[in-house]
XYZ file of C-alpha atoms in Angstrom:
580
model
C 182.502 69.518 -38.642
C 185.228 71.884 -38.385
C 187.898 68.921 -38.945
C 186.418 67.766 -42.510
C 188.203 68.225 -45.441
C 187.038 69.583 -48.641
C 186.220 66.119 -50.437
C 183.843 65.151 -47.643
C 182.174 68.290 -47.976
C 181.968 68.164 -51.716
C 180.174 65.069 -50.896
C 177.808 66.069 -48.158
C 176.849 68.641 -50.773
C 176.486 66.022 -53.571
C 174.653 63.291 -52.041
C 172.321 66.300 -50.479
C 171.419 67.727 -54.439
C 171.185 64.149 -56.089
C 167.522 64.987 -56.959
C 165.770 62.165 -59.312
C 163.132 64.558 -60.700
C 162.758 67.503 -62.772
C 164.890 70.692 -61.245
C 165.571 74.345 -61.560
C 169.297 74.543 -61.660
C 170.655 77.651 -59.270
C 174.917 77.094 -59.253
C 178.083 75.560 -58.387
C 178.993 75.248 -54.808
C 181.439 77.457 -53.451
C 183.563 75.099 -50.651
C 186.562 76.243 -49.136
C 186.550 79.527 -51.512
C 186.814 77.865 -54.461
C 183.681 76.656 -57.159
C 183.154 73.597 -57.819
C 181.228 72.694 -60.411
C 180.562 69.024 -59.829
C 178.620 69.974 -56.934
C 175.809 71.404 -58.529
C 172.734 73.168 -56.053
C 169.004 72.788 -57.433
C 165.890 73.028 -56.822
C 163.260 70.390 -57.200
C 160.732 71.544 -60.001
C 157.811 69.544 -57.526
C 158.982 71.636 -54.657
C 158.408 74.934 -55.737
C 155.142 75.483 -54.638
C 156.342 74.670 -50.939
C 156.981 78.535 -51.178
C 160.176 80.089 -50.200
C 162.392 83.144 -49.861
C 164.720 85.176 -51.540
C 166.511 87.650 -49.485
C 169.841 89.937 -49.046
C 171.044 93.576 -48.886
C 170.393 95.825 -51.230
C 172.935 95.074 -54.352
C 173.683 91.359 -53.319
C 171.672 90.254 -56.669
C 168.137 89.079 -55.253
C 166.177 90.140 -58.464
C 168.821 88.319 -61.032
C 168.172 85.183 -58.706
C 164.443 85.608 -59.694
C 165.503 86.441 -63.170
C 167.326 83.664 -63.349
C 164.603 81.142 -61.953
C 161.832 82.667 -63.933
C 163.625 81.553 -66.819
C 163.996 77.910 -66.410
C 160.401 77.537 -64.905
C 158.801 79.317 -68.094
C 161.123 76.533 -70.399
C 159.586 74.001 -67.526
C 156.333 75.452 -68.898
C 155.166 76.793 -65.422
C 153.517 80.397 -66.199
C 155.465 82.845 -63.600
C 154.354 86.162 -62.344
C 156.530 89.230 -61.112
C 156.665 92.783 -60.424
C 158.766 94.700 -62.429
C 159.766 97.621 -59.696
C 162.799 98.902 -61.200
C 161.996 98.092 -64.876
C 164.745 95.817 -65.716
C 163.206 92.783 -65.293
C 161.517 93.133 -69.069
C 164.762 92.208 -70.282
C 162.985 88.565 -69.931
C 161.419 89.161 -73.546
C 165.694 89.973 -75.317
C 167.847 86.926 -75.576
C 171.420 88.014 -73.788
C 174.663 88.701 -75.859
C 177.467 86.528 -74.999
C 180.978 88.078 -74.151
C 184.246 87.115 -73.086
C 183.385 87.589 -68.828
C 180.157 85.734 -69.314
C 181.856 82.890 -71.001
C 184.224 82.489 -68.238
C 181.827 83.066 -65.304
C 179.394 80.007 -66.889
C 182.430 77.855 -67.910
C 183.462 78.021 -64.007
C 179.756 76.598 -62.796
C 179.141 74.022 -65.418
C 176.449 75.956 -67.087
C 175.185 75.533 -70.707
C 174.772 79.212 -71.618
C 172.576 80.188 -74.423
C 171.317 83.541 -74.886
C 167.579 82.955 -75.234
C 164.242 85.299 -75.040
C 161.314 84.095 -73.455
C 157.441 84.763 -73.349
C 156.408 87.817 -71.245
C 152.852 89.113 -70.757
C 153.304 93.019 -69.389
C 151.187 94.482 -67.058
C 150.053 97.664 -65.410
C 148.310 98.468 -62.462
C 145.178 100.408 -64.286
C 147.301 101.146 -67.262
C 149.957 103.071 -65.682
C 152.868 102.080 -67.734
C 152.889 100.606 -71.238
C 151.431 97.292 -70.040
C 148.071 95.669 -70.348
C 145.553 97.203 -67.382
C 144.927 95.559 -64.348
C 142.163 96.932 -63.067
C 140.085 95.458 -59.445
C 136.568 96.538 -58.768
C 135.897 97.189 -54.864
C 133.776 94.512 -54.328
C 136.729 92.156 -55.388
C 139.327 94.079 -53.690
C 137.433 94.086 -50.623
C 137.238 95.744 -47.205
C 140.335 94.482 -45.634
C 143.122 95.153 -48.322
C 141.058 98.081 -49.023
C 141.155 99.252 -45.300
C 145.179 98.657 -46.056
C 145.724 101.471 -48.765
C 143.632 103.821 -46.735
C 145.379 102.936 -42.967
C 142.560 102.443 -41.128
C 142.805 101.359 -37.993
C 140.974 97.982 -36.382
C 137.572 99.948 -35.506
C 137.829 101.568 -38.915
C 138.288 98.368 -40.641
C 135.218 96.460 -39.046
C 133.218 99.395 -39.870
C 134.300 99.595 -43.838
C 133.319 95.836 -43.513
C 129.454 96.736 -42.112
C 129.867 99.006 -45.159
C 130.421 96.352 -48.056
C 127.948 94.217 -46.107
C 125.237 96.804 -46.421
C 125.896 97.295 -50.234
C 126.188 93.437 -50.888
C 122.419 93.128 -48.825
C 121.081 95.799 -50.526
C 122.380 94.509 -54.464
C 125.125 97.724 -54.526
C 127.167 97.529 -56.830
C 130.860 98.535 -56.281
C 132.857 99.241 -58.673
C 134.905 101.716 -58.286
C 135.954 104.361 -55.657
C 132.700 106.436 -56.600
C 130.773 103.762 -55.815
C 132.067 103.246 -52.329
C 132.092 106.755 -51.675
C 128.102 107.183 -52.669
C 126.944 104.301 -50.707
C 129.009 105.556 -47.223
C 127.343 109.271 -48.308
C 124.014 108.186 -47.979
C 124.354 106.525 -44.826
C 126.052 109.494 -43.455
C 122.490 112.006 -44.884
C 119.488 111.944 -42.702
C 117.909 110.273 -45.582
C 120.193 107.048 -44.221
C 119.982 107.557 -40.721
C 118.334 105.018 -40.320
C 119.871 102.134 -42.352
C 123.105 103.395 -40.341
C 121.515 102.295 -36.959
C 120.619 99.148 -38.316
C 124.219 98.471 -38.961
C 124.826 98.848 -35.286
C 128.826 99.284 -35.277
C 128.829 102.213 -37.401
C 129.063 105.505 -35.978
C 128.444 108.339 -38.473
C 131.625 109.658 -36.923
C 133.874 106.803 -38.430
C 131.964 106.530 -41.607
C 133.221 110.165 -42.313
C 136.407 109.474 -41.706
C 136.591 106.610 -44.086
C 134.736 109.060 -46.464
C 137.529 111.560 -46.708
C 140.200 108.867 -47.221
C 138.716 108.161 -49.929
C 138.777 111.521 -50.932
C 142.612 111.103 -50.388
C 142.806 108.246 -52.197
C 141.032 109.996 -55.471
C 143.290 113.293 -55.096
C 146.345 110.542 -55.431
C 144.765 109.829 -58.320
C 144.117 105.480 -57.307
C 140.584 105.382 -58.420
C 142.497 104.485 -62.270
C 143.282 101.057 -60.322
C 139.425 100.586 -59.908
C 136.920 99.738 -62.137
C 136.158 97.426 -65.208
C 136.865 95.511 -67.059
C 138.111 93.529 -63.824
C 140.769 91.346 -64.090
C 140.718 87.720 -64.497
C 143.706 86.147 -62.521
C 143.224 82.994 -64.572
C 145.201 84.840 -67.181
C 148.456 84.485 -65.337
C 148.199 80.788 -65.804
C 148.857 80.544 -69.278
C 151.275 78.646 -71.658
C 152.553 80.023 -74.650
C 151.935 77.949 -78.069
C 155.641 76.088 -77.607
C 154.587 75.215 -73.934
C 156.543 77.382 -72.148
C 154.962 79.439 -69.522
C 154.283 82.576 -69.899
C 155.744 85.660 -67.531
C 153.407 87.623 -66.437
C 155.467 91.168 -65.615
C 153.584 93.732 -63.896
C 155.095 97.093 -64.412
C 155.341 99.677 -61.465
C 157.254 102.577 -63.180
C 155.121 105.462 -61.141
C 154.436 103.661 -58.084
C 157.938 103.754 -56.060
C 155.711 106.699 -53.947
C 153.053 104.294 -53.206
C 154.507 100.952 -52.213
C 151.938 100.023 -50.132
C 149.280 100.233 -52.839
C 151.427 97.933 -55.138
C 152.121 95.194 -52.414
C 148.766 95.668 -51.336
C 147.354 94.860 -54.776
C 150.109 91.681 -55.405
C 148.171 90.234 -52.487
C 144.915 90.649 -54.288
C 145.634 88.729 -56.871
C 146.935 85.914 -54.865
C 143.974 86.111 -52.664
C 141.909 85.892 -55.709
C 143.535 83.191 -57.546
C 143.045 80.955 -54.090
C 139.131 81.210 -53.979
C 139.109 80.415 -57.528
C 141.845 77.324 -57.832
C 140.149 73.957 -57.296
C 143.004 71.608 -54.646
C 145.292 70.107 -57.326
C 147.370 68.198 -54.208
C 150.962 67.497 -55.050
C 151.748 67.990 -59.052
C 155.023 67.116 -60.778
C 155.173 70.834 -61.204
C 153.227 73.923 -59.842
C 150.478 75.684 -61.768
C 152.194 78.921 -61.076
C 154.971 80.830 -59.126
C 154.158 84.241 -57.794
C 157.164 86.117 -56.798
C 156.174 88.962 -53.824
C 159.227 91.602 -54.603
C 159.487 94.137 -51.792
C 157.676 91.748 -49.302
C 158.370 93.753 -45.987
C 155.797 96.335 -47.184
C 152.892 93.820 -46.776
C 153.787 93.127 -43.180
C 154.314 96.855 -42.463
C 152.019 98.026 -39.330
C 149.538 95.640 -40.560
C 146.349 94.362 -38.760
C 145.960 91.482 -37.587
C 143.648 90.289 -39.313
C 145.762 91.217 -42.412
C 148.475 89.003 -41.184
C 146.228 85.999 -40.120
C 144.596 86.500 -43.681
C 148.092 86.168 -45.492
C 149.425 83.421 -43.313
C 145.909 81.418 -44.539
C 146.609 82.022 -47.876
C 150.331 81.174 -47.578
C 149.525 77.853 -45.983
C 146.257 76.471 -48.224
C 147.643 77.862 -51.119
C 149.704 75.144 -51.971
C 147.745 72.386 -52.292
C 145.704 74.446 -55.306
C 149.638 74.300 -57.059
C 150.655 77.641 -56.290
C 154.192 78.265 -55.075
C 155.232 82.119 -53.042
C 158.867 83.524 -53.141
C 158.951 86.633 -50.726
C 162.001 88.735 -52.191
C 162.764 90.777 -49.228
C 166.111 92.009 -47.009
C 165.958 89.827 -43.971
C 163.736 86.885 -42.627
C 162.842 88.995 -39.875
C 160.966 91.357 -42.409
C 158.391 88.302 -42.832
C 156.176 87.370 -39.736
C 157.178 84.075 -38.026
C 154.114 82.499 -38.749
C 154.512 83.052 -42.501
C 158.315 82.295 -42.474
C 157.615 78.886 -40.536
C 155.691 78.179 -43.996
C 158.909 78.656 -46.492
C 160.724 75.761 -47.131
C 163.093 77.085 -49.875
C 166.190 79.359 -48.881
C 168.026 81.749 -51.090
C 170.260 83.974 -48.691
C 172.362 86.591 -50.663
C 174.656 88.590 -48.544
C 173.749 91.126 -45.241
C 175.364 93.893 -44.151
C 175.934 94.620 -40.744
C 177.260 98.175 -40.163
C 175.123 98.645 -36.933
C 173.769 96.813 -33.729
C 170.722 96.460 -35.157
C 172.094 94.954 -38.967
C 174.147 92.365 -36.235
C 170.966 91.599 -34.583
C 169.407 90.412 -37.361
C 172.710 88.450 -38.907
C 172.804 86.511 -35.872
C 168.760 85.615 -35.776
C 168.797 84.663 -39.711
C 171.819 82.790 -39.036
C 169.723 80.478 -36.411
C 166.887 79.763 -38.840
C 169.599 78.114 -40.773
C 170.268 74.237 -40.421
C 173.607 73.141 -38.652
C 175.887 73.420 -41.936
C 180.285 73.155 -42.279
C 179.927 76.633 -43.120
C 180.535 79.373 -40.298
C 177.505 81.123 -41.617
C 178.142 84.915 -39.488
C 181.099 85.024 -41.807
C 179.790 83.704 -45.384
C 176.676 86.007 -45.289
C 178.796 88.827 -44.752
C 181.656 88.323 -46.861
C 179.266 86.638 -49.747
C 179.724 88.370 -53.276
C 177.608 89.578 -55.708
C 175.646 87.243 -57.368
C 176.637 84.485 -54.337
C 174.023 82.933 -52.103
C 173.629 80.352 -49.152
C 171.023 78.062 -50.204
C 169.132 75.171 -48.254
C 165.543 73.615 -50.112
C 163.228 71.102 -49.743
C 164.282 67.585 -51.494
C 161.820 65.414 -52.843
C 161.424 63.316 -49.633
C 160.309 66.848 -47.875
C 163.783 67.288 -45.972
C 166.214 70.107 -46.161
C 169.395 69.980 -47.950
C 172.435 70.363 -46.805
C 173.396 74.420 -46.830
C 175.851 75.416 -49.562
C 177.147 79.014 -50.569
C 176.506 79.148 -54.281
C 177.848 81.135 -57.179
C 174.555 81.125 -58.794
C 173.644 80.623 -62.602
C 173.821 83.223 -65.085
C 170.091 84.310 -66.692
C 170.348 83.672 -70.751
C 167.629 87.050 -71.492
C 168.849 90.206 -70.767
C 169.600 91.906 -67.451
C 168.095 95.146 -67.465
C 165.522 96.804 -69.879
C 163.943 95.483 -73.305
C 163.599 98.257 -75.945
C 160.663 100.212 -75.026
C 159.692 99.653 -79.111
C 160.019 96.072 -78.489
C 157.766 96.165 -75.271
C 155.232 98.776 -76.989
C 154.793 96.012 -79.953
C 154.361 93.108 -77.197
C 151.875 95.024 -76.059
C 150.040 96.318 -79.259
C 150.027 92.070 -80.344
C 148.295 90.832 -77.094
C 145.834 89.308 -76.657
C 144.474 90.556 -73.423
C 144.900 93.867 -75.249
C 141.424 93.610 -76.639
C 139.315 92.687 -73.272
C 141.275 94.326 -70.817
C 142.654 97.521 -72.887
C 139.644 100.131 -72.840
C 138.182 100.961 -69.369
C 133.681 101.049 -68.732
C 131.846 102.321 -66.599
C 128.514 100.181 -66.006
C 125.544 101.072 -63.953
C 126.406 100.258 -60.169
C 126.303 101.929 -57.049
C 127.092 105.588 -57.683
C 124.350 105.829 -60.758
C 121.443 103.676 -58.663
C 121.503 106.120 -55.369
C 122.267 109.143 -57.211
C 119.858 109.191 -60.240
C 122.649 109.700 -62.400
C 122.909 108.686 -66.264
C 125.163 105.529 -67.045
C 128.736 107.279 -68.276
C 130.064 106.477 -71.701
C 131.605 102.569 -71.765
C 133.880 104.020 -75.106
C 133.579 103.948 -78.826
C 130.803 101.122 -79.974
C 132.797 98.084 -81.691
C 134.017 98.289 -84.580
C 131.148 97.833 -87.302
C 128.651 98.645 -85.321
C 126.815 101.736 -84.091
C 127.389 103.495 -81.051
C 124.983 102.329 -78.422
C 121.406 103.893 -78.430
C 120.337 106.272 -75.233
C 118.297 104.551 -72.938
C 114.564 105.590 -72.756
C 113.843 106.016 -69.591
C 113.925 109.590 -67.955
C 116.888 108.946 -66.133
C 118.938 108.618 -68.720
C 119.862 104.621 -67.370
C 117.962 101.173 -67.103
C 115.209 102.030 -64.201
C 113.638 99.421 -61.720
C 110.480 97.954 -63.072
C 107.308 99.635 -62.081
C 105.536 96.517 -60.336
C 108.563 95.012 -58.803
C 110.655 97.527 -57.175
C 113.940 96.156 -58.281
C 117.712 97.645 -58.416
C 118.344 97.324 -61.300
C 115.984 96.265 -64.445
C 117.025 93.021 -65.845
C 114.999 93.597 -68.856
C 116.043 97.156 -69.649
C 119.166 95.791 -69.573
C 118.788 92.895 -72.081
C 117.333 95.219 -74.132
C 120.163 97.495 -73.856
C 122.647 94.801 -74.159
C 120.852 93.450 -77.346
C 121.053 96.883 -79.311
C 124.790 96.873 -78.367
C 125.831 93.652 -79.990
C 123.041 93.532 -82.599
C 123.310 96.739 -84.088
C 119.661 97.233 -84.226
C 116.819 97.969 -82.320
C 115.696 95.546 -79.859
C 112.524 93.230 -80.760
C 111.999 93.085 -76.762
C 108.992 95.433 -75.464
C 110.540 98.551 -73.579
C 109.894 98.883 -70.260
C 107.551 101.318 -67.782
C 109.465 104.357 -67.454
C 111.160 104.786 -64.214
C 113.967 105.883 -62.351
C 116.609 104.752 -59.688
C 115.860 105.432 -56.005
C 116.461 108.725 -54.846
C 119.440 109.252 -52.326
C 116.026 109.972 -49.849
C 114.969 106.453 -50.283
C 116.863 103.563 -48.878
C 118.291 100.735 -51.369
C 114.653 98.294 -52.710
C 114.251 95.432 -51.201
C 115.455 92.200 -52.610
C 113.214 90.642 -55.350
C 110.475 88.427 -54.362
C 111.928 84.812 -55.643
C 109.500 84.038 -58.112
C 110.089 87.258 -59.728
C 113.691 86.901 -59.801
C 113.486 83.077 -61.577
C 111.083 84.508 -63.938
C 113.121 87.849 -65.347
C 116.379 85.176 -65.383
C 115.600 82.633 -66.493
C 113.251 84.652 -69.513
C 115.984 87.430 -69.889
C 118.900 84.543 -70.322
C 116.283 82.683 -73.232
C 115.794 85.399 -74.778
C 119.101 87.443 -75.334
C 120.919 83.674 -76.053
C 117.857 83.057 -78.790
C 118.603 86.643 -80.306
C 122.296 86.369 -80.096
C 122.534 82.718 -81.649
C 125.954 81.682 -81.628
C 127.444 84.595 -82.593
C 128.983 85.379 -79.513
C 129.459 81.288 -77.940
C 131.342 81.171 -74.944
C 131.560 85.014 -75.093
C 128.118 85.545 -73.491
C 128.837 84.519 -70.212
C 131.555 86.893 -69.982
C 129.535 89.991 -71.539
C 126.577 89.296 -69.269
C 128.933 88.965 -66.097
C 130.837 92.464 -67.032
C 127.281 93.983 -67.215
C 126.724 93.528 -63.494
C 123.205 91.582 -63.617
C 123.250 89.660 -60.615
C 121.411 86.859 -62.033
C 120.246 85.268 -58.626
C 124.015 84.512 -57.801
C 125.144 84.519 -54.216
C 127.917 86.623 -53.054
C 131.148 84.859 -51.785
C 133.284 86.124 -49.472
C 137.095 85.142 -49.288
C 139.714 85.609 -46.600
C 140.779 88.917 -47.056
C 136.826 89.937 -47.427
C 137.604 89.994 -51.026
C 134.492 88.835 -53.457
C 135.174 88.513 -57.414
C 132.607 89.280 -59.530
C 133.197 85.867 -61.643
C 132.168 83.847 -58.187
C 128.509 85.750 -57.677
């Protein structure tokens, strides 16, 4: 290999990136130090959701290469989501000014170069930033990426589990970090002593200590990340009106001090867009990319059944259409198990200053295919905005390696206007259901007697919504049957909301929720439960008409009535309220 000359490998590198399909276009290969832009490197389009990575030293250019991919797969019309860590990445919503450098750098590799803007969606964890809120409820977050923000340890993390499976028996609601915390009180009071032997694991011991990290967590000032209105990840698959798919950014402007809480909650919703994806098998092009920036932080001192729950996504993930890029410094940062699952490479350049920086060189190095490149010496003398690339073809092989001087993105690389992002914002359509946090009865107001907070301002042209009537200030459990949580109260209350008016339904008994001295009621018998369903669903869709069409199902779900719907479970423990 050493003996060929330049032609033959232009022409490994040719025959290797003669793709026949539809391809995201990276660079010109660099060969014997100089580009060539007849040998173009790309990406098959169909391959992307074989997953891949994206890694180099700090400064090498990793987040224009995602920049610069994000593009072409929104104009492919494959929606694209991202975290936005250092905030320059909303320059994908400003089309890019030419000049003089530019001109000559995309002359040199053949590209077209255009400056363009393209559709961006922004996003904040629980509306810290100017994006649209992302907000998880507990249940959906679950115990396991939940045990992950808090650092509990393996015996800590089966016992949060016992927890969630205690409030999911006894119809507990958990919405947000109050929620959580009242449920693990009560077991820890004499009043739950003995629901906490039942749960057999749990010592009182280790429920306290999960009790005061979540103190922590609150004083941190997290429990903005939890609540409702819950996110629906089905949002990030969207296509704006001129198909091109929309960017989801997710802004993390505050959260450089709490990087495991932002990779943590990237992993939620991918874990929550895989139990909801029906297999799609392989597609001409993926339903969505998902790039994981930062991706070292997930594998951190992780349990293992964290890491056995990502490498399960990673692997079944693709067959719903869903591709991973893990943007990180060096293979070794991602488990082997995951990494075995990557078949796309991007390699900007390493450093290595120390033993341990030459270490790593030589072991990313041997995950490389034999190439005609001494590869110790091109990842260390690679330039900005250069990369050694290998990918999957369309027949499910590797290309041949080639260092790359990769494309140059057409939006802007840095910051859009913070007017510009403001207005994005304001025009949004996610604005309106995701944009105004509520509080709904759940956990925290059923074992503490306490009155159902204020969901906000009524909507606009109606009335705010009436008190309740019963003495606790909230919809009680019927007199006869002992429930939870009063399906018909809650019809009623629902009805006055949208309506305007005062319900036509007959109120109920007075009542109250369970003390914290009395354990959670006991499931409704079944016939009960078909009857208050199946009457309360006639009755509020007779009395709403079509007013609100396919809007009901949503309302009714956001009011957490359970509705004689099963709890799932996923593979990080995580349950979304859309699948009960």
């Amino acid at each position: 290999m050493a003996n060929k000359t330049t032609a033959e490998k232009l022409a490994t590198i040719q025959q290797g990136y003669a793709l026949e399909g539809a391809t995201i276009e990276l660079g010109a290969a660099i060969v014997d130090g100089e580009i060539h832009k007849e040998a173009q490197v790309r990406l098959p389009l169909a391959m992307m959701n074989r997953h891949g990575l994206v890694a180099g030293a700090t400064g090498t250019g990793k987040t224009v290469t995602l920049h610069m991919i994000a593009e072409q797969l929104s104009t492919a019309g494959v929606p694209v989501f991202l975290a936005d860590i250092k905030g320059d990445l909303s320059g994908l919503a400003t089309a890019a000014t030419g000049s003089e450098k530019l001109s000559a750098r995309t002359e040199a590799l053949g590209q077209q170069w255009q400056g363009k803007n393209f559709p961006v969606e922004f996003l904040s964890l629980g509306g810290d930033g100017n994006g649209i809120p992302i907000r998880a409820t507990i249940t959906s977050f679950g115990p396991i990426l939940l045990s992950r923000i808090m650092d509990l340890n393996d015996t800590q993390e089966s016992s949060l589990q016992l927890i969630f499976h205690f409030a999911d028996k006894n119809k507990l609601e958990l919405i947000d970090l109050k929620d959580l915390r009242a449920v693990i009180q009560f077991l820890t009071s004499d009043e739950g002593k003995e629901q906490l032997e039942d749960l057999g694991g749990l010592s009182k011991a280790t429920a306290g200590v999960i009790l005061r990290e979540l103190v922590t967590l609150e004083a941190q000032g997290m429990e903005r990340f939890f609540g409702e209105p819950e996110f629906d990840t089905a949002e990030l698959l969207r296509t704006a009106p001129d198909g091109r798919g929309v960017i989801s950014c997710l802004e993390l402007p505050t959260l450089q001090t709490k990087p495991l809480l932002f990779s943590t909650f990237l992993m939620w919703l991918l874990a929550d867009l895989f139990e909801d994806l029906p297999e799609a098998g392989d597609l001409d092009k993926p339903k969505l990319v998902f790039f994981l920036d930062e991706a070292h932080l997930l594998f951190s001192d992780a349990s293992k059944a964290f890491l056995e729950a990502i490498t399960t996504t990673v692997r079944l993930i693709r067959s719903k259409g869903v591709g991973i890029f893990f943007v990180t410094q060096t293979p070794k940062d991602v488990p082997a198990d995951v990494l075995g699952q990557l078949a796309n490479r991007v390699q900007h350049a390493l450093r290595a200053f120390t033993p341990e920086d030459a270490k790593a060189l030589k072991a990313t190095v041997s995950t490389f295919p034999v190439s005609d490149y001494d590869l110790e010496e091109t990842l260390t003398s690679a330039g900005i905005g250069e990369a050694v690339i290998t990918v999957m073809n369309e027949k499910g092989a590797p290309t041949p390696v080639a260092l790359t001087r990769l494309r140059a993105p057409e939006s802007v690389m840095g910051p859009s206007a913070d007017d510009l992002i403001r207005s994005t914002v304001a025009s949004s359509s996610l604005l309106v259901k995701y944009g105004t946090a509520v509080d709904n009865v759940s956990a925290y107001e059923k074992l503490t007697s306490n009155p159902v907070p204020s969901t906000g301002d009524a909507a606009p042209g109606l009335p705010p919504v009436p008190a309740s009537s019963s003495g606790s200030g909230a919809p009680g459990p019927g007199a006869s049957g002992g429930t939870p949580y009063d399906i018909d109260a809650e019809a009623r209350r629902i009805e006055e909301e949208i309506l305007g008016r005062p319900s036509s339904r007959p109120a109920p008994a007075p009542s109250s929720f369970p003390a914290p001295s009395s354990p959670p009621a006991p499931t409704p018998a079944p016939q009960r439960a078909s009857q208050q369903d199946g009457g309360m669903l006639g009755d509020l869709a007779g009395a709403l008409g079509g007013a609100l069409g396919g809007g009901l199902k949503s309302m009714v779900r956001s009011m957490g009535t359970q509705l004689g719907r099963d709890l799932m479970r996923g593979v990080f423990g995580t349950s979304s309220r859309r699948r009960r």
